PDB file of C-alpha atoms in Angstrom:
ATOM      1  CA  UNK A   1       2.910  11.532 -21.158  1.00 94.00           C
ATOM      2  CA  UNK A   2       2.814  12.731 -17.410  1.00 98.00           C
ATOM      3  CA  UNK A   3       4.436  11.104 -14.746  1.00 98.00           C
ATOM      4  CA  UNK A   4       2.684  10.182 -11.896  1.00 98.00           C
ATOM      5  CA  UNK A   5       5.209  11.036  -9.268  1.00 98.00           C
ATOM      6  CA  UNK A   6       4.713   8.928  -5.982  1.00 98.00           C
ATOM      7  CA  UNK A   7       7.794  10.834  -4.155  1.00 97.00           C
ATOM      8  CA  UNK A   8       6.724  14.398  -4.674  1.00 98.00           C
ATOM      9  CA  UNK A   9       2.728  13.423  -4.011  1.00 98.00           C
ATOM     10  CA  UNK A  10       4.084  11.482  -0.830  1.00 98.00           C
ATOM     11  CA  UNK A  11       5.902  14.290   0.440  1.00 98.00           C
ATOM     12  CA  UNK A  12       3.151  16.547  -0.003  1.00 98.00           C
ATOM     13  CA  UNK A  13       0.824  14.217   2.247  1.00 98.00           C
ATOM     14  CA  UNK A  14       3.674  13.988   4.664  1.00 98.00           C
ATOM     15  CA  UNK A  15       3.818  17.914   5.061  1.00 98.00           C
ATOM     16  CA  UNK A  16       0.071  17.956   5.657  1.00 98.00           C
ATOM     17  CA  UNK A  17       0.258  15.345   8.064  1.00 98.00           C
ATOM     18  CA  UNK A  18       3.104  17.120  10.242  1.00 98.00           C
ATOM     19  CA  UNK A  19       0.780  20.440   9.660  1.00 98.00           C
ATOM     20  CA  UNK A  20      -2.110  18.434  11.696  1.00 97.00           C
ATOM     21  CA  UNK A  21       0.333  16.730  14.194  1.00 97.00           C
ATOM     22  CA  UNK A  22       1.527  20.488  14.910  1.00 97.00           C
ATOM     23  CA  UNK A  23      -2.143  21.689  15.823  1.00 97.00           C
ATOM     24  CA  UNK A  24      -2.624  18.541  17.936  1.00 96.00           C
ATOM     25  CA  UNK A  25       0.422  19.719  19.972  1.00 96.00           C
ATOM     26  CA  UNK A  26      -0.424  23.015  20.260  1.00 97.00           C
ATOM     27  CA  UNK A  27      -3.413  21.883  21.696  1.00 96.00           C
ATOM     28  CA  UNK A  28      -1.916  19.819  24.088  1.00 96.00           C
ATOM     29  CA  UNK A  29      -3.418  16.457  22.794  1.00 96.00           C
ATOM     30  CA  UNK A  30      -1.821  13.385  22.275  1.00 95.00           C
ATOM     31  CA  UNK A  31       0.268  12.907  18.810  1.00 97.00           C
ATOM     32  CA  UNK A  32      -0.350   9.542  16.963  1.00 98.00           C
ATOM     33  CA  UNK A  33       1.931   6.517  17.832  1.00 98.00           C
ATOM     34  CA  UNK A  34       2.519   3.874  15.381  1.00 98.00           C
ATOM     35  CA  UNK A  35       3.812   0.238  16.439  1.00 97.00           C
ATOM     36  CA  UNK A  36       5.622  -2.427  14.334  1.00 96.00           C
ATOM     37  CA  UNK A  37       6.084  -5.868  14.817  1.00 97.00           C
ATOM     38  CA  UNK A  38       8.886  -7.374  12.951  1.00 96.00           C
ATOM     39  CA  UNK A  39       9.868 -11.137  13.423  1.00 96.00           C
ATOM     40  CA  UNK A  40      12.939 -12.547  12.144  1.00 93.00           C
ATOM     41  CA  UNK A  41      15.768 -11.180  10.131  1.00 88.00           C
ATOM     42  CA  UNK A  42      14.581 -10.598   6.592  1.00 83.00           C
ATOM     43  CA  UNK A  43      16.910  -7.563   5.376  1.00 81.00           C
ATOM     44  CA  UNK A  44      13.806  -6.045   2.821  1.00 80.00           C
ATOM     45  CA  UNK A  45      11.596  -6.210   6.084  1.00 85.00           C
ATOM     46  CA  UNK A  46      14.028  -4.613   8.185  1.00 87.00           C
ATOM     47  CA  UNK A  47      14.799  -1.575   5.823  1.00 86.00           C
ATOM     48  CA  UNK A  48      11.026  -1.154   5.077  1.00 86.00           C
ATOM     49  CA  UNK A  49      10.108  -1.022   8.751  1.00 89.00           C
ATOM     50  CA  UNK A  50      13.129   1.276   9.439  1.00 90.00           C
ATOM     51  CA  UNK A  51      11.908   3.945   6.655  1.00 91.00           C
ATOM     52  CA  UNK A  52       8.393   3.566   8.350  1.00 92.00           C
ATOM     53  CA  UNK A  53      10.193   4.674  11.766  1.00 92.00           C
ATOM     54  CA  UNK A  54      12.089   7.415  10.091  1.00 94.00           C
ATOM     55  CA  UNK A  55       8.648   8.677   8.208  1.00 96.00           C
ATOM     56  CA  UNK A  56       6.854   8.879  11.703  1.00 97.00           C
ATOM     57  CA  UNK A  57       9.759  11.145  12.693  1.00 96.00           C
ATOM     58  CA  UNK A  58       9.391  13.123  10.138  1.00 97.00           C
ATOM     59  CA  UNK A  59       5.674  13.722  10.831  1.00 98.00           C
ATOM     60  CA  UNK A  60       5.850  14.293  14.337  1.00 98.00           C
ATOM     61  CA  UNK A  61       4.472  10.830  15.367  1.00 98.00           C
ATOM     62  CA  UNK A  62       5.410   8.302  17.809  1.00 97.00           C
ATOM     63  CA  UNK A  63       6.640   5.081  17.097  1.00 97.00           C
ATOM     64  CA  UNK A  64       7.767   1.991  18.398  1.00 96.00           C
ATOM     65  CA  UNK A  65       9.428  -1.114  16.719  1.00 94.00           C
ATOM     66  CA  UNK A  66       8.856  -4.547  18.265  1.00 96.00           C
ATOM     67  CA  UNK A  67      11.763  -6.871  17.198  1.00 95.00           C
ATOM     68  CA  UNK A  68      10.973 -10.671  17.662  1.00 96.00           C
ATOM     69  CA  UNK A  69      13.193 -13.771  16.679  1.00 95.00           C
ATOM     70  CA  UNK A  70      12.908 -15.806  14.150  1.00 94.00           C
ATOM     71  CA  UNK A  71      12.115 -18.637  16.460  1.00 95.00           C
ATOM     72  CA  UNK A  72       9.179 -16.784  18.010  1.00 97.00           C
ATOM     73  CA  UNK A  73       6.304 -19.098  18.478  1.00 97.00           C
ATOM     74  CA  UNK A  74       2.724 -18.483  17.508  1.00 97.00           C
ATOM     75  CA  UNK A  75       1.781 -18.134  20.941  1.00 97.00           C
ATOM     76  CA  UNK A  76       4.239 -15.565  21.571  1.00 98.00           C
ATOM     77  CA  UNK A  77       3.199 -13.247  18.688  1.00 98.00           C
ATOM     78  CA  UNK A  78      -0.362 -13.603  19.527  1.00 98.00           C
ATOM     79  CA  UNK A  79       0.307 -12.836  23.065  1.00 98.00           C
ATOM     80  CA  UNK A  80       2.518  -9.351  21.896  1.00 98.00           C
ATOM     81  CA  UNK A  81      -0.380  -8.478  19.638  1.00 98.00           C
ATOM     82  CA  UNK A  82      -2.956  -8.652  22.529  1.00 98.00           C
ATOM     83  CA  UNK A  83      -0.498  -6.564  24.274  1.00 98.00           C
ATOM     84  CA  UNK A  84      -0.878  -3.753  21.618  1.00 98.00           C
ATOM     85  CA  UNK A  85      -4.370  -4.123  21.286  1.00 98.00           C
ATOM     86  CA  UNK A  86      -4.984  -3.527  24.895  1.00 98.00           C
ATOM     87  CA  UNK A  87      -2.407  -0.380  24.884  1.00 97.00           C
ATOM     88  CA  UNK A  88      -4.075   2.927  24.919  1.00 96.00           C
ATOM     89  CA  UNK A  89      -0.823   4.827  23.819  1.00 96.00           C
ATOM     90  CA  UNK A  90      -0.899   2.843  20.551  1.00 97.00           C
ATOM     91  CA  UNK A  91      -3.105   4.129  17.883  1.00 98.00           C
ATOM     92  CA  UNK A  92      -2.304   1.982  15.294  1.00 97.00           C
ATOM     93  CA  UNK A  93       0.245  -1.116  14.292  1.00 97.00           C
ATOM     94  CA  UNK A  94       1.452  -3.453  11.588  1.00 96.00           C
ATOM     95  CA  UNK A  95       2.791  -6.989  11.411  1.00 96.00           C
ATOM     96  CA  UNK A  96       5.657  -6.933   8.940  1.00 94.00           C
ATOM     97  CA  UNK A  97       5.064  -9.868   6.381  1.00 91.00           C
ATOM     98  CA  UNK A  98       6.524 -12.148   5.418  1.00 90.00           C
ATOM     99  CA  UNK A  99       6.280 -14.090   8.846  1.00 94.00           C
ATOM    100  CA  UNK A 100       8.326 -17.350   9.642  1.00 94.00           C
ATOM    101  CA  UNK A 101       6.838 -20.772   8.718  1.00 95.00           C
ATOM    102  CA  UNK A 102       6.049 -21.853  12.122  1.00 95.00           C
ATOM    103  CA  UNK A 103       3.410 -18.822  12.491  1.00 97.00           C
ATOM    104  CA  UNK A 104      -0.163 -18.984  10.560  1.00 97.00           C
ATOM    105  CA  UNK A 105      -0.467 -15.655   9.106  1.00 95.00           C
ATOM    106  CA  UNK A 106      -3.930 -15.591   8.821  1.00 95.00           C
ATOM    107  CA  UNK A 107      -4.602 -16.309  12.411  1.00 97.00           C
ATOM    108  CA  UNK A 108      -1.911 -13.554  13.550  1.00 97.00           C
ATOM    109  CA  UNK A 109      -3.567 -10.721  11.161  1.00 95.00           C
ATOM    110  CA  UNK A 110      -7.259 -11.681  12.539  1.00 97.00           C
ATOM    111  CA  UNK A 111      -6.038 -10.764  15.981  1.00 98.00           C
ATOM    112  CA  UNK A 112      -5.311  -7.440  15.549  1.00 98.00           C
ATOM    113  CA  UNK A 113      -7.769  -5.290  16.610  1.00 98.00           C
ATOM    114  CA  UNK A 114      -9.728  -3.614  13.513  1.00 97.00           C
ATOM    115  CA  UNK A 115      -9.543  -0.433  15.111  1.00 97.00           C
ATOM    116  CA  UNK A 116      -6.017  -0.226  15.239  1.00 98.00           C
ATOM    117  CA  UNK A 117      -5.461  -2.322  11.807  1.00 98.00           C
ATOM    118  CA  UNK A 118      -4.044   0.571   9.740  1.00 97.00           C
ATOM    119  CA  UNK A 119      -2.610  -1.890   7.336  1.00 95.00           C
ATOM    120  CA  UNK A 120      -6.408  -2.466   6.400  1.00 95.00           C
ATOM    121  CA  UNK A 121      -6.093  -6.309   6.242  1.00 94.00           C
ATOM    122  CA  UNK A 122      -8.348  -7.324   8.716  1.00 96.00           C
ATOM    123  CA  UNK A 123     -11.473  -9.080   7.332  1.00 95.00           C
ATOM    124  CA  UNK A 124     -13.830  -6.623   9.146  1.00 96.00           C
ATOM    125  CA  UNK A 125     -12.036  -3.470   7.623  1.00 97.00           C
ATOM    126  CA  UNK A 126     -11.687  -5.441   3.920  1.00 96.00           C
ATOM    127  CA  UNK A 127     -15.528  -6.023   4.405  1.00 96.00           C
ATOM    128  CA  UNK A 128     -16.556  -2.330   5.257  1.00 97.00           C
ATOM    129  CA  UNK A 129     -14.105  -1.336   2.210  1.00 96.00           C
ATOM    130  CA  UNK A 130     -16.338  -3.608  -0.070  1.00 95.00           C
ATOM    131  CA  UNK A 131     -19.576  -2.151   1.237  1.00 95.00           C
ATOM    132  CA  UNK A 132     -18.327   1.517   0.843  1.00 93.00           C
ATOM    133  CA  UNK A 133     -18.219   1.961   4.364  1.00 94.00           C
ATOM    134  CA  UNK A 134     -15.961   4.327   6.257  1.00 93.00           C
ATOM    135  CA  UNK A 135     -12.575   2.036   7.033  1.00 96.00           C
ATOM    136  CA  UNK A 136      -9.267   1.755   6.649  1.00 97.00           C
ATOM    137  CA  UNK A 137      -8.012   1.139   3.236  1.00 97.00           C
ATOM    138  CA  UNK A 138      -4.978  -0.871   2.731  1.00 96.00           C
ATOM    139  CA  UNK A 139      -2.125   1.397   2.231  1.00 96.00           C
ATOM    140  CA  UNK A 140      -1.098   0.536  -1.296  1.00 97.00           C
ATOM    141  CA  UNK A 141      -4.744   0.657  -2.736  1.00 98.00           C
ATOM    142  CA  UNK A 142      -5.083   3.947  -0.572  1.00 98.00           C
ATOM    143  CA  UNK A 143      -1.843   5.275  -2.235  1.00 98.00           C
ATOM    144  CA  UNK A 144      -2.879   4.647  -5.806  1.00 98.00           C
ATOM    145  CA  UNK A 145      -6.422   6.475  -5.447  1.00 98.00           C
ATOM    146  CA  UNK A 146      -4.674   9.272  -3.825  1.00 98.00           C
ATOM    147  CA  UNK A 147      -2.363   9.672  -6.964  1.00 98.00           C
ATOM    148  CA  UNK A 148      -5.225   9.125  -9.402  1.00 98.00           C
ATOM    149  CA  UNK A 149      -7.302  12.072  -7.712  1.00 98.00           C
ATOM    150  CA  UNK A 150      -4.289  14.551  -7.105  1.00 98.00           C
ATOM    151  CA  UNK A 151      -3.203  14.138 -10.748  1.00 98.00           C
ATOM    152  CA  UNK A 152      -7.248  14.368 -11.724  1.00 98.00           C
ATOM    153  CA  UNK A 153      -7.117  11.275 -13.906  1.00 98.00           C
ATOM    154  CA  UNK A 154     -10.646  10.367 -14.994  1.00 98.00           C
ATOM    155  CA  UNK A 155     -12.020   7.101 -13.926  1.00 98.00           C
ATOM    156  CA  UNK A 156     -15.784   7.532 -14.759  1.00 98.00           C
ATOM    157  CA  UNK A 157     -17.075   5.078 -17.031  1.00 98.00           C
ATOM    158  CA  UNK A 158     -13.206   3.893 -17.713  1.00 98.00           C
ATOM    159  CA  UNK A 159     -12.349   0.219 -18.406  1.00 98.00           C
ATOM    160  CA  UNK A 160      -9.691  -0.549 -15.770  1.00 98.00           C
ATOM    161  CA  UNK A 161      -7.707  -4.058 -15.780  1.00 98.00           C
ATOM    162  CA  UNK A 162      -6.124  -5.273 -12.382  1.00 98.00           C
ATOM    163  CA  UNK A 163      -3.401  -7.747 -13.155  1.00 98.00           C
ATOM    164  CA  UNK A 164      -3.105  -9.892 -10.022  1.00 97.00           C
ATOM    165  CA  UNK A 165      -5.199 -10.777  -7.159  1.00 96.00           C
ATOM    166  CA  UNK A 166      -3.273 -10.447  -4.031  1.00 94.00           C
ATOM    167  CA  UNK A 167      -5.444  -9.329  -1.070  1.00 92.00           C
ATOM    168  CA  UNK A 168      -2.941  -6.736  -0.465  1.00 93.00           C
ATOM    169  CA  UNK A 169      -3.288  -4.947  -3.966  1.00 97.00           C
ATOM    170  CA  UNK A 170      -5.006  -6.543  -6.717  1.00 97.00           C
ATOM    171  CA  UNK A 171      -8.432  -7.545  -5.374  1.00 97.00           C
ATOM    172  CA  UNK A 172      -8.994  -4.453  -3.021  1.00 97.00           C
ATOM    173  CA  UNK A 173      -8.242  -2.390  -6.215  1.00 98.00           C
ATOM    174  CA  UNK A 174     -10.950  -3.920  -8.300  1.00 98.00           C
ATOM    175  CA  UNK A 175     -13.158  -3.404  -5.351  1.00 98.00           C
ATOM    176  CA  UNK A 176     -12.416   0.302  -5.120  1.00 98.00           C
ATOM    177  CA  UNK A 177     -12.046   1.302  -8.680  1.00 98.00           C
ATOM    178  CA  UNK A 178     -15.579  -0.002  -9.415  1.00 97.00           C
ATOM    179  CA  UNK A 179     -16.986   1.994  -6.288  1.00 96.00           C
ATOM    180  CA  UNK A 180     -19.309   4.784  -6.434  1.00 94.00           C
ATOM    181  CA  UNK A 181     -17.324   8.190  -6.407  1.00 93.00           C
ATOM    182  CA  UNK A 182     -14.002   9.467  -7.403  1.00 94.00           C
ATOM    183  CA  UNK A 183     -11.587   7.649  -8.020  1.00 96.00           C
ATOM    184  CA  UNK A 184     -14.095   5.027  -9.231  1.00 97.00           C
ATOM    185  CA  UNK A 185     -17.381   4.278 -10.934  1.00 98.00           C
ATOM    186  CA  UNK A 186     -14.945   2.399 -13.607  1.00 98.00           C
ATOM    187  CA  UNK A 187     -15.964  -0.888 -15.309  1.00 98.00           C
ATOM    188  CA  UNK A 188     -13.189  -3.279 -13.723  1.00 98.00           C
ATOM    189  CA  UNK A 189     -11.973  -6.660 -15.177  1.00 98.00           C
ATOM    190  CA  UNK A 190      -9.677  -8.516 -12.704  1.00 98.00           C
ATOM    191  CA  UNK A 191      -7.300 -10.900 -14.344  1.00 98.00           C
ATOM    192  CA  UNK A 192      -4.674 -13.272 -12.998  1.00 94.00           C
ATOM    193  CA  UNK A 193      -2.298 -16.319 -13.629  1.00 89.00           C
ATOM    194  CA  UNK A 194      -5.290 -18.293 -15.433  1.00 93.00           C
ATOM    195  CA  UNK A 195      -6.573 -15.552 -17.147  1.00 96.00           C
ATOM    196  CA  UNK A 196      -6.377 -16.407 -20.965  1.00 95.00           C
ATOM    197  CA  UNK A 197      -5.912 -13.767 -23.905  1.00 95.00           C
ATOM    198  CA  UNK A 198      -4.687 -11.458 -21.608  1.00 97.00           C
ATOM    199  CA  UNK A 199      -3.016  -9.281 -24.132  1.00 97.00           C
ATOM    200  CA  UNK A 200      -6.536  -9.011 -25.818  1.00 98.00           C
ATOM    201  CA  UNK A 201      -7.986  -7.921 -22.515  1.00 98.00           C
ATOM    202  CA  UNK A 202      -5.048  -5.176 -21.336  1.00 98.00           C
ATOM    203  CA  UNK A 203      -5.299  -3.859 -25.169  1.00 98.00           C
ATOM    204  CA  UNK A 204      -8.662  -2.770 -24.378  1.00 98.00           C
ATOM    205  CA  UNK A 205      -8.308  -1.099 -20.947  1.00 98.00           C
ATOM    206  CA  UNK A 206      -8.050   2.653 -20.447  1.00 98.00           C
ATOM    207  CA  UNK A 207      -6.357   2.160 -17.078  1.00 98.00           C
ATOM    208  CA  UNK A 208      -4.022  -0.889 -16.211  1.00 98.00           C
ATOM    209  CA  UNK A 209      -3.022  -1.477 -12.537  1.00 98.00           C
ATOM    210  CA  UNK A 210      -0.488  -4.182 -12.619  1.00 98.00           C
ATOM    211  CA  UNK A 211       0.601  -6.032  -9.290  1.00 97.00           C
ATOM    212  CA  UNK A 212       2.002  -9.384 -10.525  1.00 95.00           C
ATOM    213  CA  UNK A 213       5.469  -9.041  -9.456  1.00 92.00           C
ATOM    214  CA  UNK A 214       6.891 -10.166 -12.749  1.00 94.00           C
ATOM    215  CA  UNK A 215       9.561  -7.713 -14.101  1.00 95.00           C
ATOM    216  CA  UNK A 216       8.543  -5.958 -17.526  1.00 96.00           C
ATOM    217  CA  UNK A 217       5.662  -8.407 -17.918  1.00 96.00           C
ATOM    218  CA  UNK A 218       3.274  -5.612 -19.391  1.00 97.00           C
ATOM    219  CA  UNK A 219       4.731  -4.853 -22.968  1.00 98.00           C
ATOM    220  CA  UNK A 220       4.082  -2.150 -25.378  1.00 98.00           C
ATOM    221  CA  UNK A 221       1.856  -4.265 -27.715  1.00 98.00           C
ATOM    222  CA  UNK A 222      -0.733  -5.041 -24.685  1.00 98.00           C
ATOM    223  CA  UNK A 223      -1.441  -1.631 -24.086  1.00 98.00           C
ATOM    224  CA  UNK A 224      -3.553   1.245 -26.338  1.00 98.00           C
ATOM    225  CA  UNK A 225      -2.612   4.658 -26.978  1.00 98.00           C
ATOM    226  CA  UNK A 226      -3.212   7.233 -23.837  1.00 98.00           C
ATOM    227  CA  UNK A 227      -3.718   4.056 -21.327  1.00 98.00           C
ATOM    228  CA  UNK A 228      -3.124   5.200 -17.969  1.00 98.00           C
ATOM    229  CA  UNK A 229      -0.537   2.906 -16.408  1.00 98.00           C
ATOM    230  CA  UNK A 230      -0.001   1.898 -12.642  1.00 98.00           C
ATOM    231  CA  UNK A 231       2.705  -0.005 -11.859  1.00 98.00           C
ATOM    232  CA  UNK A 232       2.497  -1.985  -8.380  1.00 97.00           C
ATOM    233  CA  UNK A 233       5.559  -4.507  -9.120  1.00 95.00           C
ATOM    234  CA  UNK A 234       8.779  -4.089  -7.189  1.00 91.00           C
ATOM    235  CA  UNK A 235      11.185  -6.816  -7.965  1.00 90.00           C
ATOM    236  CA  UNK A 236      15.256  -6.928  -7.285  1.00 87.00           C
ATOM    237  CA  UNK A 237      16.667  -7.990 -10.827  1.00 90.00           C
ATOM    238  CA  UNK A 238      20.252  -8.851 -10.357  1.00 91.00           C
ATOM    239  CA  UNK A 239      22.788  -6.288 -12.050  1.00 90.00           C
ATOM    240  CA  UNK A 240      26.111  -6.369 -11.808  1.00 91.00           C
ATOM    241  CA  UNK A 241      26.867  -2.573 -13.485  1.00 91.00           C
ATOM    242  CA  UNK A 242      25.115  -1.528 -10.076  1.00 90.00           C
ATOM    243  CA  UNK A 243      26.732  -0.913  -6.657  1.00 89.00           C
ATOM    244  CA  UNK A 244      24.292  -2.944  -5.247  1.00 87.00           C
ATOM    245  CA  UNK A 245      24.229  -5.789  -7.441  1.00 91.00           C
ATOM    246  CA  UNK A 246      20.595  -5.409  -8.555  1.00 90.00           C
ATOM    247  CA  UNK A 247      17.983  -2.629  -9.863  1.00 90.00           C
ATOM    248  CA  UNK A 248      14.388  -2.563  -8.731  1.00 90.00           C
ATOM    249  CA  UNK A 249      12.198  -3.298 -11.668  1.00 94.00           C
ATOM    250  CA  UNK A 250       8.230  -2.961 -11.982  1.00 96.00           C
ATOM    251  CA  UNK A 251       5.772  -5.258 -13.768  1.00 97.00           C
ATOM    252  CA  UNK A 252       6.092  -2.543 -17.044  1.00 98.00           C
ATOM    253  CA  UNK A 253       8.469  -1.994 -19.554  1.00 98.00           C
ATOM    254  CA  UNK A 254       8.511   1.381 -18.840  1.00 97.00           C
ATOM    255  CA  UNK A 255      10.682   2.636 -21.487  1.00 97.00           C
ATOM    256  CA  UNK A 256       8.120   1.276 -24.509  1.00 98.00           C
ATOM    257  CA  UNK A 257       4.967   1.472 -22.435  1.00 98.00           C
ATOM    258  CA  UNK A 258       5.753   4.990 -21.520  1.00 98.00           C
ATOM    259  CA  UNK A 259       5.878   6.102 -25.165  1.00 98.00           C
ATOM    260  CA  UNK A 260       1.913   5.310 -25.460  1.00 98.00           C
ATOM    261  CA  UNK A 261       0.833   6.174 -22.210  1.00 98.00           C
ATOM    262  CA  UNK A 262      -1.066   9.330 -20.831  1.00 98.00           C
ATOM    263  CA  UNK A 263      -0.084   8.911 -17.355  1.00 98.00           C
ATOM    264  CA  UNK A 264       2.148   6.471 -15.796  1.00 98.00           C
ATOM    265  CA  UNK A 265       3.933   5.730 -12.535  1.00 98.00           C
ATOM    266  CA  UNK A 266       7.834   5.176 -12.465  1.00 97.00           C
ATOM    267  CA  UNK A 267       9.820   2.119 -10.457  1.00 96.00           C
ATOM    268  CA  UNK A 268      11.065   3.190  -8.240  1.00 93.00           C
ATOM    269  CA  UNK A 269       9.313   6.289  -7.068  1.00 96.00           C
ATOM    270  CA  UNK A 270       5.756   5.748  -7.872  1.00 97.00           C
ATOM    271  CA  UNK A 271       3.432   3.641  -5.894  1.00 97.00           C
ATOM    272  CA  UNK A 272       6.186   2.570  -3.164  1.00 94.00           C
ATOM    273  CA  UNK A 273       6.642   6.192  -1.507  1.00 95.00           C
ATOM    274  CA  UNK A 274       2.747   6.447  -1.501  1.00 97.00           C
ATOM    275  CA  UNK A 275       2.297   3.166   0.497  1.00 95.00           C
ATOM    276  CA  UNK A 276       4.361   4.706   3.669  1.00 95.00           C
ATOM    277  CA  UNK A 277       2.314   8.132   3.232  1.00 97.00           C
ATOM    278  CA  UNK A 278      -1.060   6.535   3.283  1.00 97.00           C
ATOM    279  CA  UNK A 279       0.127   4.302   6.482  1.00 97.00           C
ATOM    280  CA  UNK A 280       0.655   7.645   8.202  1.00 98.00           C
ATOM    281  CA  UNK A 281      -2.758   8.700   7.155  1.00 98.00           C
ATOM    282  CA  UNK A 282      -4.471   5.702   8.503  1.00 98.00           C
ATOM    283  CA  UNK A 283      -2.733   6.268  11.483  1.00 98.00           C
ATOM    284  CA  UNK A 284      -3.659   9.435  11.864  1.00 98.00           C
ATOM    285  CA  UNK A 285      -7.741   8.765  11.136  1.00 97.00           C
ATOM    286  CA  UNK A 286      -6.805   5.967  13.978  1.00 97.00           C
ATOM    287  CA  UNK A 287      -5.680   8.766  16.556  1.00 96.00           C
ATOM    288  CA  UNK A 288      -8.745  10.992  15.622  1.00 93.00           C
ATOM    289  CA  UNK A 289     -10.904   7.878  15.858  1.00 91.00           C
ATOM    290  CA  UNK A 290      -9.849   7.086  19.513  1.00 88.00           C
ATOM    291  CA  UNK A 291     -10.155  11.067  20.314  1.00 85.00           C
TER     292      UNK A 291
END
């Protein structure tokens, strides 16, 4: 069994990006600039955005954090997005989700200029991805592809089962794993909360990508020997024995499933670190496009 070490691979990618940025600086070119908009005071969102800012510093990007209050109106946020769309200094920006209930998330994501949509959430970028055209791939699916690629996990002709159909992970993964090329060329089954006989389906899978958000959902009896397991789930489970009072748990019963798997991602340290690395990669691609 091989651990798909997202922490190590994400560090490799950051080193590669830092090298590219150094070349830009040496040529006197403008370095990539990523902005993040955060509305409200959600603790997890603040921590996540802060880690993105630190990652930007590490690779030599410029970064801007736009903080807006919990009472921000939809119009105020849309005005701020328009400002970022028009600002030639900003190569890419993200809107940290979730947004407060007075704001229509779909309307906000549609307002982002697709050329600066480094999260890959705009329908134009999603459509280009579905048609195998060059575009920004959402950061988490992009990170999963990169892990499969760098570890040389064979996907051609394999049966891939995706658990969860979110627009951020499940649905794009189902498209990407079925596309021509590597990683891809697999036969994909997309499962969700209304899927019947899910154990029957997962036990036939060569590759399982679980993005459900239910701790320890995928048990050993649901997995065949030598399956490849990608755990995208990340849930805070109360645990009084830890200093923080909780532990981070994935969708997979790691202890038991890992005994049967050929490759598996840990939680934490698997898919999570890859998401930020690929967001940086998308921002670098945006800068190169704008040049």
